[in-house]
Amino acid sequence: MDVFGRSNLLLRRSLGVIVLLCVTLIIVTACGIGGTTTAKNTGPIKIGISLSLSGDFAADGQAFQQGYQLWADKVNASGGLLGRQVTLDIVNDASSDTQVVTNYQKLITIDKCDLLFGPFSTKLTKPAAAIANRYGFALVEGAGGGPSVFTQGLNNVFDVSLPVANNLVSFTQLILSLPANERPQTAAYATQDDPFTQPQIDLAKQVLEQAGIKTVSYTVYPAETTDFTPIAQKLLSAKGDVVVLGTLLQDFTAFATAFKQQHYNPKAIVATAGPDQGDAFLKAIGGATSAEGIMVPNGWYAQQTTPGNQEMVQAFLKKYGGDISAISSDVPEGYSVGQVVQQAVTKVGSLDQAKLIQVLHNNTFTSVQGPVKFDNTGQNTAIQAFLFQWQGGKLLPVYPASSDPNFKTPEYPRPNWP
Amino acid sequence: MSLILDAVITGILTGGVYALMASGLTLVFGVMDIINIAQGALVILGAYLSFVLQQQFHLDLFLGLVITLPAMFILGVIIYVLFIRPLKHDRTMLSILVTFAIALIIEGVLTIVFHTNTRQIQSPYVTQSFQIGDFYLSYIYVFGFLLSAVLLGALYLLLYRTKFGQGLRASMQNRTAAELIGINVDRVSAYTFGIGVALAAAGGMAFGATTAFVPGSHYDLISRLLAIIVFAGMGSLGGALIAAEAMLIVENVTAVVWSPVWSSTVFFVLLVAILILRPQGLLGKLEGRKQ
């Protein structure tokens, strides 16, 4: 009898605790969401961002931070957003796709941020977008362009940059535009198993194969690979006329070094990323003569006459020094995120997230990278893809041909390694 | 066939460099029961030091070791005195936390000083190579391997042909008994930690010349080094050499014959098989290190 009485007491206490926890949860959640969407505030607008300031994506994460910061400086200097200054609440996710989830939860529920900007990479944007969606936030981003970001069925994620899968289309068009006697016969491919790189390589491979260019090697390797020697060996032994790499800077450098060591001179080398890293790329690869002829796709170049571009370039040089080759393509991607959010928020006239999502879906915006128009999934359908090539120590746009005097004739075949 | 041969040759050469990096880790565990999680970060620090000496002072990479080896030895002794010696109880477990903190501090300092841009040590013999059949062998891989052979040989002589080595091995076998016969185990431990860190400097130079690196590169590296010394048998120097060679050869051959995605898996299957048959690792001793 006593036993039953104690059980009942325990049961009642447990129920009490559960009810208390539920009530607390409801109150906390209500405060969290309500605080971010409806609070009338005249203080600064707080923008929450998780960035990879350490780990595998650290170089890109820090360049993104520069882009976001330059935009914030510009907005604050010209009177702020909705008449309020903006502050960036940046937390480090160490390139981890689990830490990024914790970070955005913290930014929304504890830091009570008013707006969210995206993290770096497709890998981290996927979970970040899901968290933002759970709390009803728009997530405008510039580096989550992999197809898997847009197949989650979310309506709150918006990528201002080039859709990733199409990145290498300009390269394949260049190859297919070559006269038949110059066109390469074979191609070798290697890519990280990353949602940013692999879809680009797979699409390029498909297009080139359909055009009769034989695949002599196709290797997928884990993103955490430390020793790239055997992968480089496979590429070397395949001796493809062109080499198409799904890399970031670290693995690209390893492959380039191996190619130099082995005196392997493909007619064209293109990489999804790495050669777009300006000075960092030149230093890693060993100077401009080693960089000559290497290609990379992108949606931006420093001389572009897009809205705000020259202003951003000048602000960068003033704040961070160096010359225009020091500007990573991550900088305009981050800056464009700010520009698009600024236009959308101004159009809405408030920080109401539901209205912001609606406006982002239904309007066309401008950015330093060019026009921005989102489709239903959040991909930018208006932006143009360019192919860039290192020529004489500068990364220059080379394809598609343009009347813009900054465009140069592509070097094909590329010169041999120094 | 030529591809497999290439994979085996580069596996042997890079395996030597990994053995050098892992030797410091296994030596420190052998003497002190300390699992030095910071060994990967110290290797990366060694790579940055060589990078600076080469970039700023145009010092030859191998000549630069005359500076980096003693500097890192002193750093190792300082780390021991400040962070490891105060650990009196539950050393093995606490050392994991403490050395992980040291790794994070090193990574943080490197990030502040060098930023997170990818670096690679540049030197003529990093890109120059010589031909064997239709395969070019890079000088840096050969020199890196020779450096590992020389340093591991020197370490062997130090351990087995000197009084300090006797004291060190006595401390490895039985710390209390070594103290009872008059060996200053504390001093031996400090020097051993210093040697372990100095070996990281040499390994770092070879690693940084063959691989592009950033301050955060130590995470992937330490997991590989730990796998090597577990495979080898914790505390076994000869085992570390065999295990490093086995790891690199198995991974390289798997990558070229099958796929790089399966490289680590095949090695870890081998590791599990060895541990089932010999729980103490290849050359580890089951009961030899009781305190």
XYZ file of C-alpha atoms in Angstrom:
709
model
C 0.000 0.000 0.000
C 2.823 2.233 0.968
C 4.572 1.292 -2.258
C 1.565 2.349 -4.339
C 1.231 5.592 -2.422
C 4.884 6.416 -3.109
C 4.389 5.564 -6.795
C 1.416 7.911 -6.994
C 3.408 10.661 -5.334
C 6.287 10.113 -7.755
C 3.891 10.077 -10.695
C 2.242 13.349 -9.578
C 5.637 14.993 -9.085
C 6.849 13.780 -12.474
C 3.693 15.058 -14.161
C 4.125 18.367 -12.380
C 7.690 18.682 -13.623
C 6.669 17.790 -17.203
C 3.826 20.359 -17.192
C 6.195 22.994 -15.789
C 8.780 22.205 -18.496
C 6.111 22.400 -21.231
C 4.847 25.775 -19.995
C 8.441 27.086 -19.770
C 9.156 25.818 -23.291
C 6.031 27.501 -24.698
C 6.865 30.798 -22.978
C 10.524 30.699 -24.057
C 9.609 29.803 -27.656
C 6.938 32.501 -27.805
C 9.351 35.080 -26.423
C 12.089 33.924 -28.802
C 10.019 34.139 -31.964
C 7.924 37.112 -30.906
C 10.992 39.041 -29.889
C 12.597 38.662 -33.268
C 9.668 39.475 -35.479
C 7.431 41.981 -33.792
C 9.511 43.912 -31.302
C 9.515 47.618 -31.960
C 13.051 48.702 -31.515
C 15.022 51.768 -32.278
C 18.402 50.253 -31.386
C 20.743 48.680 -33.920
C 19.486 45.910 -36.182
C 21.322 42.763 -35.190
C 22.281 40.409 -38.032
C 23.159 36.865 -37.018
C 25.809 35.005 -39.002
C 27.648 31.736 -38.471
C 30.936 31.694 -40.367
C 33.783 29.213 -40.746
C 36.563 31.242 -39.162
C 38.593 28.097 -38.491
C 38.732 24.583 -39.928
C 38.575 23.476 -43.563
C 36.665 26.527 -44.852
C 38.528 29.123 -42.772
C 40.034 31.067 -45.693
C 36.637 31.372 -47.379
C 34.875 32.113 -44.097
C 37.201 35.007 -43.304
C 36.849 36.437 -46.821
C 33.078 36.236 -46.422
C 33.377 38.119 -43.172
C 35.162 40.906 -45.067
C 32.303 41.071 -47.587
C 29.643 41.237 -44.862
C 31.631 43.823 -42.915
C 32.195 46.070 -45.952
C 28.449 46.063 -46.629
C 27.658 46.849 -42.972
C 30.180 49.727 -42.976
C 28.629 51.138 -46.124
C 25.040 50.886 -44.826
C 25.945 52.442 -41.484
C 27.826 55.279 -43.195
C 24.749 56.068 -45.291
C 22.228 56.228 -42.446
C 21.613 52.549 -41.676
C 18.788 50.180 -42.536
C 15.243 51.502 -41.855
C 17.044 54.379 -40.154
C 18.798 52.031 -37.703
C 22.471 51.095 -37.594
C 23.327 47.450 -38.290
C 25.616 45.267 -36.188
C 26.951 41.887 -37.240
C 26.737 39.114 -34.655
C 29.260 36.640 -36.095
C 29.949 33.288 -34.434
C 32.499 30.700 -35.545
C 31.255 27.255 -36.620
C 34.772 25.853 -37.229
C 33.519 24.509 -40.609
C 31.332 21.985 -38.757
C 27.833 21.193 -40.029
C 26.700 20.356 -36.499
C 28.129 23.492 -34.882
C 26.375 25.631 -37.510
C 23.009 24.332 -36.236
C 23.849 25.233 -32.641
C 25.067 28.653 -33.783
C 21.891 29.631 -35.633
C 19.732 28.387 -32.757
C 21.770 30.588 -30.427
C 21.596 33.559 -32.804
C 17.798 33.274 -33.045
C 16.764 32.308 -29.525
C 19.439 33.784 -27.267
C 21.006 36.651 -29.199
C 17.566 37.608 -30.610
C 18.948 38.589 -33.983
C 16.625 40.478 -36.319
C 17.979 39.091 -39.585
C 20.108 36.115 -40.633
C 22.861 35.923 -43.250
C 24.137 32.573 -44.504
C 27.284 30.609 -43.563
C 29.985 29.446 -45.990
C 29.503 26.407 -48.215
C 26.634 24.263 -49.375
C 27.455 21.730 -46.685
C 26.746 24.225 -43.889
C 23.938 26.129 -45.596
C 21.747 23.012 -45.762
C 21.354 22.577 -41.989
C 21.388 26.364 -41.433
C 18.450 26.848 -43.806
C 16.470 24.120 -42.041
C 16.966 25.808 -38.656
C 16.070 29.246 -40.026
C 12.945 27.743 -41.576
C 11.922 26.201 -38.245
C 11.878 29.656 -36.675
C 10.299 31.337 -39.718
C 13.416 33.302 -40.709
C 14.593 34.096 -44.223
C 18.163 32.912 -44.849
C 19.801 34.922 -47.590
C 23.196 33.463 -48.456
C 25.932 33.662 -51.031
C 27.834 30.394 -50.775
C 25.226 27.652 -50.535
C 24.630 27.076 -54.229
C 24.783 23.263 -54.357
C 21.627 21.568 -55.697
C 20.982 19.816 -52.384
C 20.231 23.155 -50.685
C 17.273 23.709 -52.991
C 15.772 20.237 -52.881
C 14.886 20.372 -49.183
C 11.460 21.842 -49.950
C 12.203 25.074 -48.070
C 10.852 28.454 -49.152
C 13.070 30.569 -46.889
C 16.504 30.079 -48.442
C 17.814 32.462 -51.101
C 21.211 32.178 -52.811
C 22.339 35.439 -54.407
C 25.227 33.762 -56.271
C 25.510 31.528 -59.280
C 23.687 28.154 -58.944
C 26.574 25.788 -58.365
C 25.676 22.964 -60.728
C 25.948 25.355 -63.703
C 29.300 26.821 -62.630
C 31.372 24.868 -65.135
C 28.955 25.316 -68.039
C 30.990 28.275 -69.330
C 34.094 26.057 -69.359
C 32.361 23.286 -71.293
C 31.041 25.886 -73.766
C 34.567 27.195 -74.291
C 35.886 23.675 -74.939
C 33.064 22.895 -77.355
C 33.586 26.196 -79.187
C 37.140 25.186 -80.155
C 37.807 24.120 -83.761
C 37.635 20.339 -84.179
C 41.411 19.992 -84.692
C 42.157 21.839 -81.433
C 39.428 20.328 -79.314
C 40.641 17.936 -76.570
C 39.947 14.227 -77.058
C 40.088 13.178 -73.429
C 39.324 14.602 -69.995
C 40.266 13.513 -66.459
C 38.160 14.430 -63.432
C 38.736 14.395 -59.664
C 36.448 15.863 -57.033
C 35.858 16.026 -53.304
C 32.695 14.232 -52.163
C 31.312 17.669 -51.299
C 27.843 18.921 -52.287
C 29.467 22.092 -53.679
C 32.061 20.478 -55.919
C 30.741 17.104 -57.069
C 27.534 18.266 -58.838
C 29.601 20.714 -60.921
C 32.066 18.025 -61.991
C 29.293 15.538 -62.764
C 27.466 18.036 -64.984
C 30.666 19.078 -66.818
C 31.552 15.408 -67.336
C 28.089 14.663 -68.722
C 28.217 17.612 -71.171
C 31.738 16.836 -72.381
C 30.991 13.110 -72.766
C 27.915 13.910 -74.835
C 30.165 16.011 -77.081
C 32.448 12.998 -77.612
C 35.231 13.921 -75.177
C 36.265 10.649 -73.566
C 36.533 10.360 -69.797
C 39.876 8.712 -68.995
C 39.686 9.073 -65.211
C 36.994 10.001 -62.687
C 37.872 9.973 -58.990
C 35.822 11.041 -55.991
C 37.727 11.475 -52.721
C 36.708 12.302 -49.138
C 36.815 15.994 -48.182
C 39.038 15.179 -45.179
C 41.800 13.677 -47.358
C 45.282 14.693 -46.189
C 47.497 12.825 -48.643
C 46.517 13.652 -52.241
C 49.399 11.761 -53.852
C 47.487 8.645 -54.998
C 44.644 10.751 -56.435
C 47.151 12.868 -58.337
C 48.782 9.648 -59.573
C 45.495 8.483 -61.072
C 45.139 11.789 -62.914
C 48.746 11.619 -64.074
C 48.539 8.088 -65.389
C 45.283 8.851 -67.228
C 47.033 11.713 -69.091
C 43.807 13.513 -70.001
C 44.041 16.411 -72.469
C 42.131 18.537 -69.977
C 41.797 18.200 -66.205
C 38.600 19.199 -64.404
C 38.932 19.440 -60.617
C 36.272 19.685 -57.913
C 38.540 21.336 -55.363
C 39.051 24.112 -52.854
C 42.455 25.791 -52.502
C 44.194 23.168 -50.360
C 43.596 20.179 -52.616
C 44.080 22.236 -55.778
C 47.555 23.217 -54.539
C 48.404 19.567 -53.897
C 47.353 18.549 -57.412
C 49.189 21.455 -59.068
C 52.374 20.566 -57.158
C 52.086 16.921 -58.197
C 51.515 17.910 -61.855
C 54.634 20.106 -61.743
C 56.695 17.338 -60.146
C 55.588 14.867 -62.797
C 55.961 17.292 -65.761
C 52.310 16.750 -66.628
C 50.969 19.584 -68.762
C 47.279 19.274 -69.587
C 46.014 21.665 -72.278
C 43.522 23.116 -69.810
C 43.116 22.934 -66.030
C 39.891 24.185 -64.467
C 38.860 23.970 -60.814
C 35.583 24.678 -59.032
C 37.423 26.829 -56.462
C 40.952 27.580 -55.308
C 42.225 29.661 -58.240
C 39.577 32.266 -57.328
C 41.373 33.066 -54.048
C 43.497 35.934 -55.389
C 46.829 36.442 -53.662
C 46.322 33.439 -51.396
C 46.193 31.260 -54.513
C 49.331 32.828 -56.029
C 51.290 32.326 -52.810
C 50.144 28.730 -52.400
C 50.889 27.713 -55.969
C 54.277 29.414 -56.133
C 53.734 32.582 -58.163
C 52.188 33.960 -61.321
C 54.138 31.791 -63.788
C 52.770 28.639 -62.159
C 49.262 30.114 -62.199
C 49.363 31.018 -65.910
C 46.465 29.542 -67.867
C 44.599 28.002 -64.912
C 40.830 28.535 -65.085
C 38.019 28.925 -62.580
C 34.325 29.767 -63.034
C 32.783 32.718 -61.236
C 30.001 35.275 -61.304
C 32.055 38.387 -60.509
C 35.165 40.349 -61.482
C 36.659 43.481 -59.943
C 36.225 45.730 -62.974
C 32.526 44.862 -63.389
C 30.224 47.888 -63.661
C 27.445 46.329 -61.585
C 25.682 48.467 -58.932
C 27.991 49.268 -56.051
C 30.905 47.185 -57.347
C 33.508 49.906 -57.751
C 32.492 51.364 -54.387
C 32.980 47.952 -52.752
C 36.354 47.402 -54.446
C 37.619 50.807 -53.294
C 36.313 50.226 -49.763
C 38.084 46.852 -49.678
C 41.417 48.313 -50.791
C 41.094 51.096 -48.226
C 40.195 48.799 -45.341
C 42.283 45.696 -46.074
C 45.039 46.975 -48.393
C 46.669 45.096 -51.283
C 45.488 45.287 -54.868
C 42.412 43.936 -56.614
C 43.915 40.470 -56.999
C 43.753 40.246 -53.181
C 39.948 40.288 -53.315
C 38.598 36.788 -52.978
C 35.382 36.093 -54.874
C 33.831 35.339 -51.475
C 33.925 39.070 -50.687
C 31.377 40.128 -53.368
C 29.260 37.088 -52.541
C 28.963 38.255 -48.932
C 28.491 41.856 -49.980
C 25.688 40.862 -52.394
C 23.827 39.122 -49.560
C 23.792 42.429 -47.686
C 22.696 44.379 -50.753
C 19.762 42.065 -51.508
C 18.579 41.972 -47.881
C 18.855 45.764 -47.718
C 16.642 46.196 -50.799
C 14.111 43.628 -49.596
C 13.882 45.039 -46.055
C 13.476 48.569 -47.436
C 10.666 47.321 -49.666
C 8.913 45.585 -46.748
C 9.472 48.578 -44.453
C 9.920 46.341 -41.421
C 11.743 43.232 -40.232
C 8.682 41.007 -40.589
C 10.193 37.711 -41.754
C 7.069 36.370 -43.499
C 6.753 39.521 -45.586
C 10.493 39.524 -46.221
C 10.333 35.968 -47.609
C 7.406 36.984 -49.837
C 9.226 40.068 -51.174
C 12.399 38.077 -51.814
C 10.421 35.571 -53.886
C 8.563 38.167 -55.959
C 11.093 40.842 -56.874
C 14.266 41.439 -58.835
C 17.256 42.917 -57.023
C 20.636 44.306 -57.936
C 24.009 43.315 -56.531
C 27.728 43.708 -57.179
C 27.578 40.288 -58.852
C 24.774 41.360 -61.212
C 20.978 40.962 -61.185
C 19.268 38.724 -58.642
C 15.941 37.002 -59.290
C 15.017 33.964 -57.246
C 13.060 30.989 -58.566
C 10.676 29.000 -56.372
C 13.510 27.087 -54.759
C 15.622 30.178 -54.005
C 18.219 29.893 -56.785
C 19.325 33.038 -58.601
C 18.247 32.612 -62.217
C 19.325 36.057 -63.450
C 23.071 35.943 -62.800
C 25.553 35.288 -65.605
C 28.370 32.706 -65.311
C 31.831 33.707 -66.492
C 34.961 31.699 -66.990
C 38.141 33.256 -65.587
C 41.749 32.514 -66.367
C 45.050 33.533 -64.761
C 46.990 35.562 -67.322
C 50.120 37.555 -66.460
C 49.479 37.335 -62.705
C 45.847 38.525 -62.980
C 42.614 36.590 -62.869
C 40.705 37.830 -65.934
C 37.317 37.014 -67.443
C 37.765 35.139 -70.742
C 34.441 33.522 -71.631
C 31.755 34.005 -72.931
C 33.172 36.651 -75.281
C 32.098 40.167 -74.410
C 32.515 43.694 -75.687
C 33.757 44.588 -72.190
C 37.440 45.584 -72.642
C 38.298 43.616 -69.474
C 37.579 40.348 -71.267
C 40.651 38.659 -72.735
C 41.069 35.880 -75.282
C 41.337 32.487 -73.552
C 44.807 30.917 -73.560
C 44.358 27.426 -74.979
C 46.392 25.346 -74.653
C 47.835 26.700 -71.428
C 51.636 27.085 -71.262
C 53.775 24.368 -69.668
C 54.715 24.592 -65.991
C 57.756 26.832 -65.357
C 50.772 -2.302 -62.748
C 52.968 0.760 -63.036
C 50.274 2.704 -61.148
C 50.381 0.217 -58.251
C 54.168 0.358 -58.198
C 54.031 4.171 -58.075
C 51.526 3.935 -55.230
C 53.775 1.570 -53.274
C 56.886 3.721 -53.801
C 55.196 6.980 -52.740
C 53.511 5.073 -49.896
C 56.927 3.957 -48.598
C 58.377 7.466 -48.903
C 55.458 9.326 -47.286
C 55.133 6.521 -44.732
C 58.601 7.460 -43.473
C 57.456 11.030 -42.850
C 54.348 9.827 -41.007
C 56.536 7.507 -38.920
C 58.644 10.505 -37.944
C 55.556 12.495 -36.916
C 54.120 9.504 -35.002
C 57.418 8.629 -33.281
C 57.170 11.649 -30.957
C 53.630 10.650 -30.028
C 54.475 7.043 -29.227
C 57.679 7.975 -27.368
C 55.819 10.358 -25.064
C 53.106 7.783 -24.400
C 55.719 5.138 -23.702
C 57.477 7.151 -21.000
C 54.664 9.156 -19.467
C 51.336 7.514 -20.349
C 50.484 10.823 -21.961
C 48.421 10.863 -25.149
C 49.647 14.068 -26.740
C 46.673 15.233 -28.827
C 48.677 18.397 -29.589
C 51.222 16.412 -31.661
C 49.317 17.211 -34.898
C 49.210 20.924 -34.032
C 52.926 20.846 -33.167
C 53.644 19.279 -36.567
C 51.706 22.137 -38.219
C 53.616 24.639 -36.032
C 56.851 23.029 -37.281
C 55.600 23.444 -40.856
C 54.900 27.150 -40.268
C 58.327 27.681 -38.680
C 60.036 26.121 -41.699
C 57.768 28.186 -43.961
C 58.802 31.427 -42.215
C 62.523 30.603 -42.260
C 62.309 29.772 -45.957
C 60.112 32.756 -46.950
C 61.602 35.477 -44.757
C 65.240 34.412 -44.436
C 65.562 32.257 -47.589
C 67.032 29.529 -45.442
C 67.258 26.038 -46.926
C 64.548 23.786 -45.472
C 66.972 21.221 -44.058
C 69.362 23.872 -42.770
C 66.383 25.536 -41.062
C 66.014 22.410 -38.910
C 69.189 23.456 -37.069
C 67.047 26.274 -35.659
C 63.597 24.668 -35.488
C 64.640 21.399 -33.815
C 66.239 23.018 -30.710
C 63.498 25.679 -30.580
C 60.770 23.067 -30.600
C 62.699 20.936 -28.079
C 62.698 23.898 -25.676
C 59.007 24.510 -26.380
C 58.345 20.855 -25.582
C 60.145 21.095 -22.236
C 58.208 24.283 -21.390
C 54.891 22.614 -22.275
C 55.867 19.672 -20.055
C 56.789 21.845 -17.091
C 53.744 24.121 -17.354
C 50.990 21.713 -18.349
C 51.982 18.060 -18.014
C 54.029 17.888 -14.800
C 51.217 19.333 -12.644
C 49.013 16.361 -13.599
C 49.401 14.038 -10.636
C 46.285 11.864 -10.813
C 44.503 10.188 -13.716
C 47.281 11.399 -16.031
C 46.262 9.556 -19.190
C 42.706 10.895 -19.238
C 43.567 14.411 -18.101
C 46.437 14.612 -20.583
C 43.973 14.191 -23.441
C 42.066 17.284 -22.298
C 45.171 19.315 -21.503
C 46.967 18.528 -24.758
C 43.773 19.168 -26.741
C 43.686 22.605 -25.121
C 47.325 23.101 -26.146
C 46.388 22.118 -29.723
C 43.601 24.721 -29.729
C 45.959 27.394 -28.366
C 48.544 26.613 -31.063
C 45.852 26.678 -33.755
C 44.530 29.996 -32.433
C 47.963 31.617 -32.340
C 48.784 30.366 -35.854
C 45.452 31.714 -37.117
C 46.166 35.149 -35.633
C 49.722 35.288 -36.963
C 49.356 33.613 -40.364
C 45.585 33.895 -40.947
C 43.797 30.936 -42.453
C 45.165 31.121 -45.970
C 46.485 27.889 -47.380
C 50.291 27.715 -47.400
C 52.775 25.370 -48.944
C 56.502 25.446 -48.366
C 58.151 26.365 -51.648
C 61.636 25.241 -52.514
C 63.292 24.127 -55.775
C 63.332 20.514 -54.701
C 59.630 20.592 -53.803
C 58.709 20.693 -57.493
C 61.850 19.195 -59.058
C 61.909 15.469 -59.738
C 63.941 12.727 -61.386
C 62.777 10.005 -63.711
C 62.513 6.290 -62.913
C 61.002 4.472 -65.905
C 57.983 6.537 -66.923
C 57.496 7.829 -63.394
C 58.980 11.007 -61.939
C 60.005 10.868 -58.296
C 60.061 14.185 -56.478
C 63.224 15.074 -54.571
C 61.258 16.271 -51.557
C 59.720 12.829 -51.010
C 63.155 11.187 -51.180
C 64.790 13.832 -48.960
C 61.862 13.676 -46.526
C 62.233 9.904 -46.301
C 66.008 10.162 -45.799
C 65.473 12.774 -43.072
C 63.050 10.416 -41.339
C 65.502 7.519 -41.632
C 68.364 9.598 -40.178
C 66.303 11.014 -37.293
C 64.658 7.704 -36.433
C 68.117 6.070 -36.570
C 69.482 8.759 -34.253
C 66.549 8.226 -31.917
C 67.268 4.497 -31.889
C 70.908 5.144 -30.979
C 69.817 7.577 -28.280
C 67.447 5.019 -26.787
C 69.697 1.966 -26.978
C 73.277 3.253 -26.872
C 73.264 6.043 -24.276
C 72.812 6.311 -20.532
C 69.931 8.725 -21.059
C 68.322 6.092 -23.296
C 68.701 3.491 -20.570
C 67.033 5.794 -18.106
C 64.283 6.536 -20.576
C 63.628 2.872 -21.300
C 63.693 2.090 -17.592
C 61.095 4.814 -17.053
C 59.009 3.280 -19.836
C 59.115 -0.155 -18.270
C 58.498 0.781 -14.678
C 58.365 4.361 -13.492
C 58.469 3.563 -9.769
C 61.342 1.108 -10.026
C 63.286 3.588 -12.180
C 62.877 6.219 -9.449
C 64.022 3.717 -6.823
C 67.309 3.056 -8.622
C 68.040 6.790 -8.802
C 66.792 7.801 -12.221
C 65.350 11.297 -12.253
C 62.151 10.293 -14.036
C 60.830 13.854 -14.023
C 63.861 15.130 -15.914
C 63.808 12.155 -18.295
C 60.095 12.874 -18.947
C 60.758 16.564 -19.669
C 63.539 15.736 -22.126
C 61.439 13.004 -23.740
C 58.562 15.414 -24.254
C 61.037 17.890 -25.734
C 62.393 15.236 -28.106
C 58.837 14.298 -29.113
C 58.042 17.913 -29.961
C 61.359 18.374 -31.795
C 60.510 15.346 -33.935
C 57.217 17.095 -34.737
C 59.249 20.042 -36.070
C 61.144 17.789 -38.470
C 57.974 15.973 -39.477
C 56.263 19.333 -39.959
C 58.923 20.510 -42.385
C 58.521 17.382 -44.517
C 54.708 17.505 -44.218
C 54.536 21.204 -45.147
C 56.756 20.682 -48.177
C 54.603 17.862 -49.536
C 51.134 19.050 -48.504
C 49.373 22.417 -48.461
C 48.343 23.317 -44.911
C 46.288 25.727 -42.790
C 46.283 26.137 -38.987
C 43.352 23.705 -38.740
C 45.122 20.908 -40.671
C 46.075 19.212 -37.395
C 42.643 17.651 -36.840
C 42.908 15.257 -39.782
C 46.575 14.681 -39.049
C 46.256 13.709 -35.379
C 43.550 11.152 -36.139
C 45.920 9.473 -38.598
C 48.855 9.618 -36.174
C 46.771 8.078 -33.388
C 45.658 5.291 -35.722
C 49.316 4.629 -36.529
C 50.428 4.294 -32.903
C 47.417 2.160 -31.931
C 48.209 -0.122 -34.874
C 51.873 -0.107 -33.885
C 51.312 -0.824 -30.219
C 51.309 2.194 -27.920
C 54.876 3.101 -27.027
C 56.576 1.050 -29.735
C 58.964 3.005 -31.970
C 59.687 0.179 -34.417
C 55.987 -0.584 -34.569
C 55.271 3.049 -35.473
C 57.555 2.768 -38.487
C 55.924 -0.455 -39.695
C 52.409 0.856 -39.018
C 53.022 4.164 -40.823
C 54.402 2.349 -43.847
C 51.486 -0.101 -43.791
C 48.936 2.708 -43.529
C 50.315 4.758 -46.413
C 50.933 1.796 -48.717
C 47.499 0.257 -48.069
C 45.752 3.610 -48.515
C 47.674 4.533 -51.673
C 47.129 1.188 -53.351
C 43.427 1.166 -52.407
C 43.062 4.697 -53.802
C 44.537 3.864 -57.192
C 43.089 0.353 -57.559
C 39.656 1.016 -56.093
C 38.757 4.495 -54.823
C 40.129 7.097 -52.360
C 36.737 6.957 -50.627
C 37.586 3.408 -49.448
C 41.251 4.060 -48.565
C 40.720 4.775 -44.884
C 38.055 2.072 -44.566
C 40.401 -0.627 -45.863
C 43.146 0.520 -43.485
C 40.778 0.582 -40.512
C 39.456 -2.909 -41.332
C 43.094 -4.020 -41.238
C 43.566 -2.163 -37.951
C 40.531 -3.840 -36.358
C 41.712 -7.258 -37.598
C 45.156 -6.699 -36.061
C 43.640 -5.526 -32.773
C 41.399 -8.604 -32.591
C 44.413 -10.868 -33.093
C 46.860 -8.720 -31.069
C 45.007 -6.335 -28.723
C 48.350 -4.759 -27.763
C 49.024 -3.751 -31.407
C 51.773 -4.968 -33.716
C 54.770 -4.639 -31.421
C 53.152 -3.472 -28.185
C 53.600 -5.364 -24.936
C 50.601 -6.469 -22.909
C 52.078 -6.549 -19.436
C 55.355 -4.810 -19.953
C 54.336 -1.345 -18.800
C 52.681 -1.953 -15.470
C 53.517 0.805 -13.044
